[in-house]
PDB file of C-alpha atoms in Angstrom:
ATOM      1  CA  MET R1029       0.012   0.006   0.017  1.00 61.00           C
ATOM      2  CA  PRO R1030       1.405   3.427  -0.957  1.00 82.00           C
ATOM      3  CA  LEU R1031       0.429   4.867   2.346  1.00 93.00           C
ATOM      4  CA  THR R1032       1.631   8.433   3.185  1.00 94.00           C
ATOM      5  CA  ASP R1033       2.259   7.576   6.682  1.00 96.00           C
ATOM      6  CA  PRO R1034       2.854   3.832   7.237  1.00 95.00           C
ATOM      7  CA  VAL R1035       3.365   4.323  10.949  1.00 96.00           C
ATOM      8  CA  LEU R1036       0.101   6.027  11.616  1.00 96.00           C
ATOM      9  CA  TRP R1037      -1.497   3.397  10.080  1.00 97.00           C
ATOM     10  CA  GLU R1038       0.062   0.372  11.722  1.00 96.00           C
ATOM     11  CA  ARG R1039      -0.913   2.654  15.086  1.00 96.00           C
ATOM     12  CA  ILE R1040      -4.668   2.796  13.977  1.00 97.00           C
ATOM     13  CA  HIS R1041      -4.724  -0.777  12.602  1.00 96.00           C
ATOM     14  CA  ALA R1042      -3.494  -2.194  16.156  1.00 96.00           C
ATOM     15  CA  MET R1043      -5.775   0.206  18.371  1.00 96.00           C
ATOM     16  CA  ARG R1044      -7.878  -1.736  20.720  1.00 94.00           C
ATOM     17  CA  LEU R1045     -11.486  -0.969  20.407  1.00 95.00           C
ATOM     18  CA  PRO R1046     -14.078  -1.486  23.662  1.00 94.00           C
ATOM     19  CA  LYS R1047     -15.715  -4.356  24.441  1.00 92.00           C
ATOM     20  CA  GLY R1048     -19.560  -4.321  24.474  1.00 89.00           C
ATOM     21  CA  PRO R1049     -22.108  -5.503  27.092  1.00 87.00           C
ATOM     22  CA  GLY R1050     -21.164  -9.175  28.275  1.00 89.00           C
ATOM     23  CA  GLY R1051     -17.838  -8.550  27.533  1.00 91.00           C
ATOM     24  CA  ARG R1052     -18.522  -8.977  23.535  1.00 94.00           C
ATOM     25  CA  SER R1053     -16.129  -7.716  20.960  1.00 96.00           C
ATOM     26  CA  PHE R1054     -16.611  -4.446  19.182  1.00 96.00           C
ATOM     27  CA  ALA R1055     -17.341  -6.185  16.010  1.00 96.00           C
ATOM     28  CA  ALA R1056     -19.707  -8.814  17.857  1.00 96.00           C
ATOM     29  CA  THR R1057     -21.762  -5.870  19.422  1.00 96.00           C
ATOM     30  CA  LEU R1058     -21.683  -4.328  15.939  1.00 96.00           C
ATOM     31  CA  ALA R1059     -23.172  -7.423  14.637  1.00 95.00           C
ATOM     32  CA  ARG R1060     -25.559  -7.918  17.186  1.00 94.00           C
ATOM     33  CA  ARG R1061     -26.989  -4.316  16.995  1.00 93.00           C
ATOM     34  CA  GLU R1062     -27.313  -3.989  13.097  1.00 93.00           C
ATOM     35  CA  LYS R1063     -28.378  -7.635  12.765  1.00 93.00           C
ATOM     36  CA  ILE R1064     -25.517  -8.659  10.288  1.00 95.00           C
ATOM     37  CA  THR R1065     -22.780 -11.404  10.486  1.00 95.00           C
ATOM     38  CA  GLU R1066     -19.681 -11.124  12.520  1.00 95.00           C
ATOM     39  CA  ASN R1067     -17.643 -11.173   9.361  1.00 95.00           C
ATOM     40  CA  THR R1068     -19.398  -8.305   7.800  1.00 95.00           C
ATOM     41  CA  ALA R1069     -19.143  -6.447  11.129  1.00 96.00           C
ATOM     42  CA  ARG R1070     -15.123  -6.831  11.087  1.00 96.00           C
ATOM     43  CA  LEU R1071     -14.929  -5.746   7.535  1.00 96.00           C
ATOM     44  CA  ALA R1072     -16.980  -2.671   8.458  1.00 97.00           C
ATOM     45  CA  VAL R1073     -14.488  -2.165  11.664  1.00 97.00           C
ATOM     46  CA  GLU R1074     -11.434  -2.198   8.976  1.00 97.00           C
ATOM     47  CA  GLU R1075     -13.293   0.394   6.973  1.00 97.00           C
ATOM     48  CA  TYR R1076     -13.793   2.560   9.872  1.00 97.00           C
ATOM     49  CA  ARG R1077     -10.153   2.294  10.944  1.00 97.00           C
ATOM     50  CA  ARG R1078      -9.207   3.359   7.204  1.00 97.00           C
ATOM     51  CA  PHE R1079     -11.585   6.290   7.554  1.00 97.00           C
ATOM     52  CA  LEU R1080      -9.843   7.215  10.947  1.00 97.00           C
ATOM     53  CA  TYR R1081      -6.333   6.970   8.986  1.00 97.00           C
ATOM     54  CA  LEU R1082      -7.568   9.271   6.312  1.00 97.00           C
ATOM     55  CA  THR R1083      -9.168  11.803   8.575  1.00 96.00           C
ATOM     56  CA  ALA R1084      -5.868  11.826  10.793  1.00 95.00           C
ATOM     57  CA  LEU R1085      -3.654  12.725   7.705  1.00 95.00           C
ATOM     58  CA  GLY R1086      -5.188  16.076   7.812  1.00 91.00           C
ATOM     59  CA  GLN R1087      -5.552  16.325   4.099  1.00 89.00           C
ATOM     60  CA  GLY R1088      -8.844  18.094   3.929  1.00 87.00           C
ATOM     61  CA  ARG R1089     -12.330  17.585   5.400  1.00 89.00           C
ATOM     62  CA  THR R1090     -13.364  13.883   5.224  1.00 92.00           C
ATOM     63  CA  VAL R1091     -16.957  12.331   5.138  1.00 92.00           C
ATOM     64  CA  PRO R1092     -17.601   8.664   5.819  1.00 92.00           C
ATOM     65  CA  SER R1093     -20.175   6.704   4.198  1.00 91.00           C
ATOM     66  CA  GLU R1094     -23.202   5.875   6.294  1.00 89.00           C
ATOM     67  CA  ALA R1095     -22.074   2.407   6.871  1.00 93.00           C
ATOM     68  CA  VAL R1096     -18.796   3.629   8.245  1.00 94.00           C
ATOM     69  CA  ASP R1097     -20.584   6.210  10.129  1.00 92.00           C
ATOM     70  CA  LEU R1098     -22.529   3.626  11.912  1.00 93.00           C
ATOM     71  CA  VAL R1099     -19.474   2.123  13.209  1.00 96.00           C
ATOM     72  CA  TRP R1100     -18.203   5.591  14.167  1.00 95.00           C
ATOM     73  CA  HIS R1101     -21.185   6.274  16.353  1.00 93.00           C
ATOM     74  CA  GLN R1102     -20.576   2.862  18.054  1.00 95.00           C
ATOM     75  CA  HIS R1103     -17.462   4.026  19.004  1.00 96.00           C
ATOM     76  CA  LEU R1104     -18.256   7.557  20.075  1.00 94.00           C
ATOM     77  CA  LYS R1105     -20.819   6.021  22.531  1.00 92.00           C
ATOM     78  CA  GLN R1106     -17.648   5.147  24.682  1.00 91.00           C
ATOM     79  CA  GLY R1107     -17.263   8.986  25.426  1.00 90.00           C
ATOM     80  CA  ALA R1108     -13.928   9.637  27.270  1.00 92.00           C
ATOM     81  CA  VAL R1109     -12.610   6.251  26.216  1.00 92.00           C
ATOM     82  CA  TYR R1110     -12.850   7.141  22.670  1.00 93.00           C
ATOM     83  CA  ALA R1111     -11.218  10.321  23.336  1.00 93.00           C
ATOM     84  CA  ASP R1112      -8.272   8.638  25.209  1.00 94.00           C
ATOM     85  CA  ALA R1113      -7.738   6.048  22.670  1.00 93.00           C
ATOM     86  CA  LEU R1114      -7.495   8.491  19.712  1.00 94.00           C
ATOM     87  CA  THR R1115      -5.391  10.744  21.757  1.00 94.00           C
ATOM     88  CA  ARG R1116      -2.967   8.078  22.193  1.00 94.00           C
ATOM     89  CA  VAL R1117      -2.934   6.525  18.898  1.00 94.00           C
ATOM     90  CA  ILE R1118      -3.131   9.776  16.656  1.00 92.00           C
ATOM     91  CA  GLY R1119      -2.617  12.613  19.121  1.00 91.00           C
ATOM     92  CA  ARG R1120      -6.306  13.871  18.954  1.00 89.00           C
ATOM     93  CA  PRO R1121      -9.739  12.630  18.954  1.00 86.00           C
ATOM     94  CA  ILE R1122     -11.485  13.239  15.759  1.00 89.00           C
ATOM     95  CA  ARG R1123     -14.392  15.618  16.048  1.00 83.00           C
ATOM     96  CA  HIS R1124     -17.790  14.088  15.161  1.00 80.00           C
ATOM     97  CA  GLU R1125     -18.840  17.497  13.292  1.00 72.00           C
ATOM     98  CA  PRO R1126     -22.483  18.415  12.413  1.00 61.00           C
ATOM     99  CA  GLY R1127     -23.364  20.013   9.144  1.00 51.00           C
ATOM    100  CA  ARG R1128     -26.022  20.579   6.549  1.00 43.00           C
ATOM    101  CA  PRO R1129     -28.078  17.863   5.160  1.00 37.00           C
ATOM    102  CA  LYS R1130     -26.629  18.593   1.766  1.00 47.00           C
ATOM    103  CA  GLY R1131     -23.583  20.134   0.324  1.00 53.00           C
ATOM    104  CA  HIS R1132     -21.149  17.628   1.386  1.00 74.00           C
ATOM    105  CA  THR R1133     -21.176  15.150  -1.687  1.00 80.00           C
ATOM    106  CA  ALA R1134     -17.823  16.640  -3.020  1.00 85.00           C
ATOM    107  CA  ASP R1135     -16.291  16.107   0.130  1.00 89.00           C
ATOM    108  CA  TYR R1136     -17.433  12.296   0.134  1.00 90.00           C
ATOM    109  CA  GLN R1137     -15.966  12.056  -3.498  1.00 90.00           C
ATOM    110  CA  ALA R1138     -12.772  13.574  -2.149  1.00 93.00           C
ATOM    111  CA  THR R1139     -12.716  10.978   0.718  1.00 94.00           C
ATOM    112  CA  ARG R1140     -13.209   8.168  -1.828  1.00 94.00           C
ATOM    113  CA  ALA R1141     -10.344   9.516  -4.048  1.00 95.00           C
ATOM    114  CA  LEU R1142      -8.169   9.876  -1.132  1.00 96.00           C
ATOM    115  CA  TYR R1143      -8.725   6.198  -0.176  1.00 96.00           C
ATOM    116  CA  HIS R1144      -7.874   5.044  -3.506  1.00 96.00           C
ATOM    117  CA  ALA R1145      -4.508   6.921  -3.208  1.00 96.00           C
ATOM    118  CA  GLU R1146      -3.657   5.752   0.075  1.00 96.00           C
ATOM    119  CA  PHE R1147      -4.887   2.030   0.056  1.00 96.00           C
ATOM    120  CA  ASP R1148      -4.252   1.492  -3.965  1.00 94.00           C
ATOM    121  CA  MET R1149      -7.514   0.165  -4.212  1.00 94.00           C
ATOM    122  CA  LEU R1150     -11.300   1.272  -4.806  1.00 94.00           C
ATOM    123  CA  PRO R1151     -13.352   1.525  -1.669  1.00 95.00           C
ATOM    124  CA  PRO R1152     -15.514  -1.606  -1.559  1.00 94.00           C
ATOM    125  CA  VAL R1153     -18.934  -0.604  -2.612  1.00 89.00           C
ATOM    126  CA  GLN R1154     -20.411  -2.643   0.253  1.00 90.00           C
ATOM    127  CA  PHE R1155     -19.164   0.015   2.695  1.00 94.00           C
ATOM    128  CA  TRP R1156     -18.432   2.750   0.241  1.00 93.00           C
ATOM    129  CA  PRO R1157     -21.209   3.274  -2.127  1.00 86.00           C
ATOM    130  CA  ARG R1158     -20.404   4.970  -5.715  1.00 76.00           C
ATOM    131  CA  GLU R1159     -21.949   8.236  -7.272  1.00 60.00           C
ATOM    132  CA  ASP R1160     -24.429   5.910  -9.225  1.00 53.00           C
ATOM    133  CA  ARG R1161     -27.331   8.384  -9.879  1.00 62.00           C
ATOM    134  CA  LEU R1162     -26.165   8.420 -13.573  1.00 58.00           C
ATOM    135  CA  LEU R1163     -26.097   4.726 -13.744  1.00 63.00           C
ATOM    136  CA  ASP R1164     -29.869   4.462 -12.486  1.00 65.00           C
ATOM    137  CA  TRP R1165     -30.936   7.356 -15.162  1.00 65.00           C
ATOM    138  CA  MET R1166     -28.820   5.347 -17.540  1.00 69.00           C
ATOM    139  CA  ALA R1167     -30.908   2.112 -16.527  1.00 67.00           C
ATOM    140  CA  ILE R1168     -34.135   3.885 -16.857  1.00 67.00           C
ATOM    141  CA  LEU R1169     -33.295   5.358 -20.262  1.00 74.00           C
ATOM    142  CA  LEU R1170     -32.043   2.059 -21.548  1.00 70.00           C
ATOM    143  CA  VAL R1171     -35.335   0.257 -20.487  1.00 70.00           C
ATOM    144  CA  GLY R1172     -37.608   3.125 -21.830  1.00 72.00           C
ATOM    145  CA  SER R1173     -35.629   3.285 -25.292  1.00 72.00           C
ATOM    146  CA  LEU R1174     -35.580  -0.612 -25.911  1.00 67.00           C
ATOM    147  CA  LEU R1175     -39.206  -1.466 -24.741  1.00 68.00           C
ATOM    148  CA  PRO R1176     -41.136   0.001 -27.753  1.00 73.00           C
ATOM    149  CA  PHE R1177     -38.712  -2.159 -30.103  1.00 67.00           C
ATOM    150  CA  ILE R1178     -39.251  -5.329 -27.986  1.00 63.00           C
ATOM    151  CA  LEU R1179     -42.773  -5.180 -27.664  1.00 63.00           C
ATOM    152  CA  GLY R1180     -43.111  -4.318 -31.434  1.00 66.00           C
ATOM    153  CA  ALA R1181     -41.243  -7.355 -32.442  1.00 60.00           C
ATOM    154  CA  LEU R1182     -43.101  -9.377 -30.125  1.00 59.00           C
ATOM    155  CA  ALA R1183     -46.577  -8.292 -31.545  1.00 61.00           C
ATOM    156  CA  GLY R1184     -45.424  -9.146 -34.814  1.00 59.00           C
ATOM    157  CA  ASP R1185     -47.329 -11.869 -37.073  1.00 54.00           C
ATOM    158  CA  ASP R1186     -44.685 -14.381 -36.041  1.00 53.00           C
ATOM    159  CA  ALA R1187     -45.206 -14.092 -32.305  1.00 52.00           C
ATOM    160  CA  SER R1188     -47.997 -16.481 -31.551  1.00 52.00           C
ATOM    161  CA  PHE R1189     -47.598 -16.107 -27.961  1.00 52.00           C
ATOM    162  CA  ALA R1190     -47.122 -12.328 -28.405  1.00 58.00           C
ATOM    163  CA  PRO R1191     -49.401 -11.464 -25.283  1.00 66.00           C
ATOM    164  CA  VAL R1192     -47.657 -13.748 -22.932  1.00 69.00           C
ATOM    165  CA  PHE R1193     -44.472 -12.532 -23.956  1.00 69.00           C
ATOM    166  CA  ARG R1194     -45.265  -8.843 -23.821  1.00 65.00           C
ATOM    167  CA  LEU R1195     -46.439  -9.405 -20.121  1.00 71.00           C
ATOM    168  CA  LEU R1196     -43.191 -11.247 -19.493  1.00 75.00           C
ATOM    169  CA  VAL R1197     -40.767  -8.464 -21.226  1.00 69.00           C
ATOM    170  CA  ILE R1198     -42.949  -5.783 -19.015  1.00 70.00           C
ATOM    171  CA  CYS R1199     -42.410  -7.277 -16.069  1.00 76.00           C
ATOM    172  CA  VAL R1200     -38.415  -7.952 -16.521  1.00 75.00           C
ATOM    173  CA  ALA R1201     -38.433  -4.246 -17.637  1.00 72.00           C
ATOM    174  CA  LEU R1202     -40.010  -2.978 -14.412  1.00 70.00           C
ATOM    175  CA  ALA R1203     -37.883  -5.243 -12.231  1.00 72.00           C
ATOM    176  CA  PHE R1204     -34.736  -3.892 -13.744  1.00 69.00           C
ATOM    177  CA  ALA R1205     -35.963  -0.109 -13.733  1.00 72.00           C
ATOM    178  CA  LEU R1206     -38.172   0.174 -10.606  1.00 71.00           C
ATOM    179  CA  PRO R1207     -35.197  -0.216  -8.199  1.00 70.00           C
ATOM    180  CA  PRO R1208     -33.387   3.021  -9.768  1.00 68.00           C
ATOM    181  CA  ILE R1209     -36.916   4.962 -10.185  1.00 68.00           C
ATOM    182  CA  LEU R1210     -37.318   4.021  -6.330  1.00 64.00           C
ATOM    183  CA  ARG R1211     -33.843   5.531  -5.682  1.00 60.00           C
ATOM    184  CA  LEU R1212     -33.993   8.420  -7.460  1.00 60.00           C
ATOM    185  CA  THR R1213     -37.225   9.669  -6.174  1.00 64.00           C
ATOM    186  CA  GLY R1214     -36.158   8.627  -2.247  1.00 58.00           C
ATOM    187  CA  LEU R1215     -38.879   6.207  -1.787  1.00 56.00           C
ATOM    188  CA  ARG R1216     -36.346   3.190  -1.374  1.00 53.00           C
ATOM    189  CA  ARG R1217     -33.626   3.629   1.234  1.00 60.00           C
ATOM    190  CA  ASP R1218     -31.144   0.403   1.576  1.00 65.00           C
ATOM    191  CA  ARG R1219     -29.809  -0.482   5.116  1.00 73.00           C
ATOM    192  CA  PRO R1220     -26.346   1.451   5.208  1.00 79.00           C
ATOM    193  CA  LEU R1221     -25.008  -1.447   6.756  1.00 84.00           C
ATOM    194  CA  ARG R1222     -25.962  -5.068   5.867  1.00 83.00           C
ATOM    195  CA  ASP R1223     -24.424  -8.355   4.388  1.00 84.00           C
ATOM    196  CA  ARG R1224     -23.216  -8.482   1.024  1.00 75.00           C
ATOM    197  CA  THR R1225     -25.648  -8.928  -1.803  1.00 60.00           C
ATOM    198  CA  ARG R1226     -25.709  -8.759  -5.406  1.00 48.00           C
ATOM    199  CA  GLY R1227     -26.974  -5.151  -5.235  1.00 47.00           C
ATOM    200  CA  ASP R1228     -23.628  -4.253  -3.549  1.00 49.00           C
ATOM    201  CA  PHE R1229     -22.011  -4.718  -6.868  1.00 43.00           C
ATOM    202  CA  ALA R1230     -24.235  -2.183  -8.417  1.00 40.00           C
ATOM    203  CA  GLY R1231     -24.485   0.495  -5.590  1.00 40.00           C
ATOM    204  CA  GLY R1232     -27.252   3.224  -5.585  1.00 42.00           C
ATOM    205  CA  GLY R1233     -27.433   6.740  -4.318  1.00 47.00           C
ATOM    206  CA  ASP R1234     -24.429   8.699  -3.219  1.00 52.00           C
ATOM    207  CA  GLY R1235     -23.814   6.697  -0.111  1.00 54.00           C
ATOM    208  CA  SER R1236     -22.643   9.644   1.785  1.00 54.00           C
ATOM    209  CA  ALA R1237     -23.630  10.041   5.477  1.00 59.00           C
ATOM    210  CA  ASP R1238     -26.357  12.909   6.255  1.00 52.00           C
ATOM    211  CA  CYS R1239     -24.294  15.743   7.664  1.00 50.00           C
ATOM    212  CA  GLY R1240     -27.465  16.953   9.106  1.00 39.00           C
ATOM    213  CA  GLY R1241     -27.445  14.224  11.679  1.00 39.00           C
ATOM    214  CA  GLY R1242     -23.795  15.077  12.933  1.00 40.00           C
ATOM    215  CA  SER R1243     -21.747  12.514  10.897  1.00 45.00           C
ATOM    216  CA  CYS R1244     -18.872  14.412   9.031  1.00 55.00           C
ATOM    217  CA  GLY R1245     -15.520  14.215  10.167  1.00 53.00           C
ATOM    218  CA  GLY R1246     -13.600  17.366  11.007  1.00 49.00           C
ATOM    219  CA  ASP R1247      -9.557  17.355  10.171  1.00 48.00           C
TER     220      ASP R1247
END
């Protein structure tokens, strides 16, 4: 990894996170709270550590994804323990800075770009969704442009089962186009932290945390 500060990363990576109720590990507590597997929780904790590293570099304002922000919130609940741990590791706690509900998308994109530069890999879409609104629009336009031609072909004289096929094509087209339509209209909101599904490879929305809820990190 072409890290700017490998010593800092090693300290953050080795930092012990507080246990939860009943002596459960930090990851196990997260898994229980979010109803995900412990493996997914451990991966999410790793992404949280990477976010702490990027923020500690002080190369601009960093914004976590909603998934990473959920892990951050669990750590923040420890209060003084959180502040003491980060002070020992990086010299200061990282502020959980409130902000406006909108206007932080550029900072989120910059954070993802910094992630790519530091760790020499794209942020995993399961925890750091891409900016995919353009892809959503492209999916809708593709279905809209192809559907008349498909239906027209199926309605021809040679299509003896045209009504059945038309219904099938419409159902497939709706199944393909409905998710992006719901995302664009705000009627669908995926859980930020969940076990991997096929949808994780496509993403959706901007994926950034809502600054209005107090989720953006100061430098």
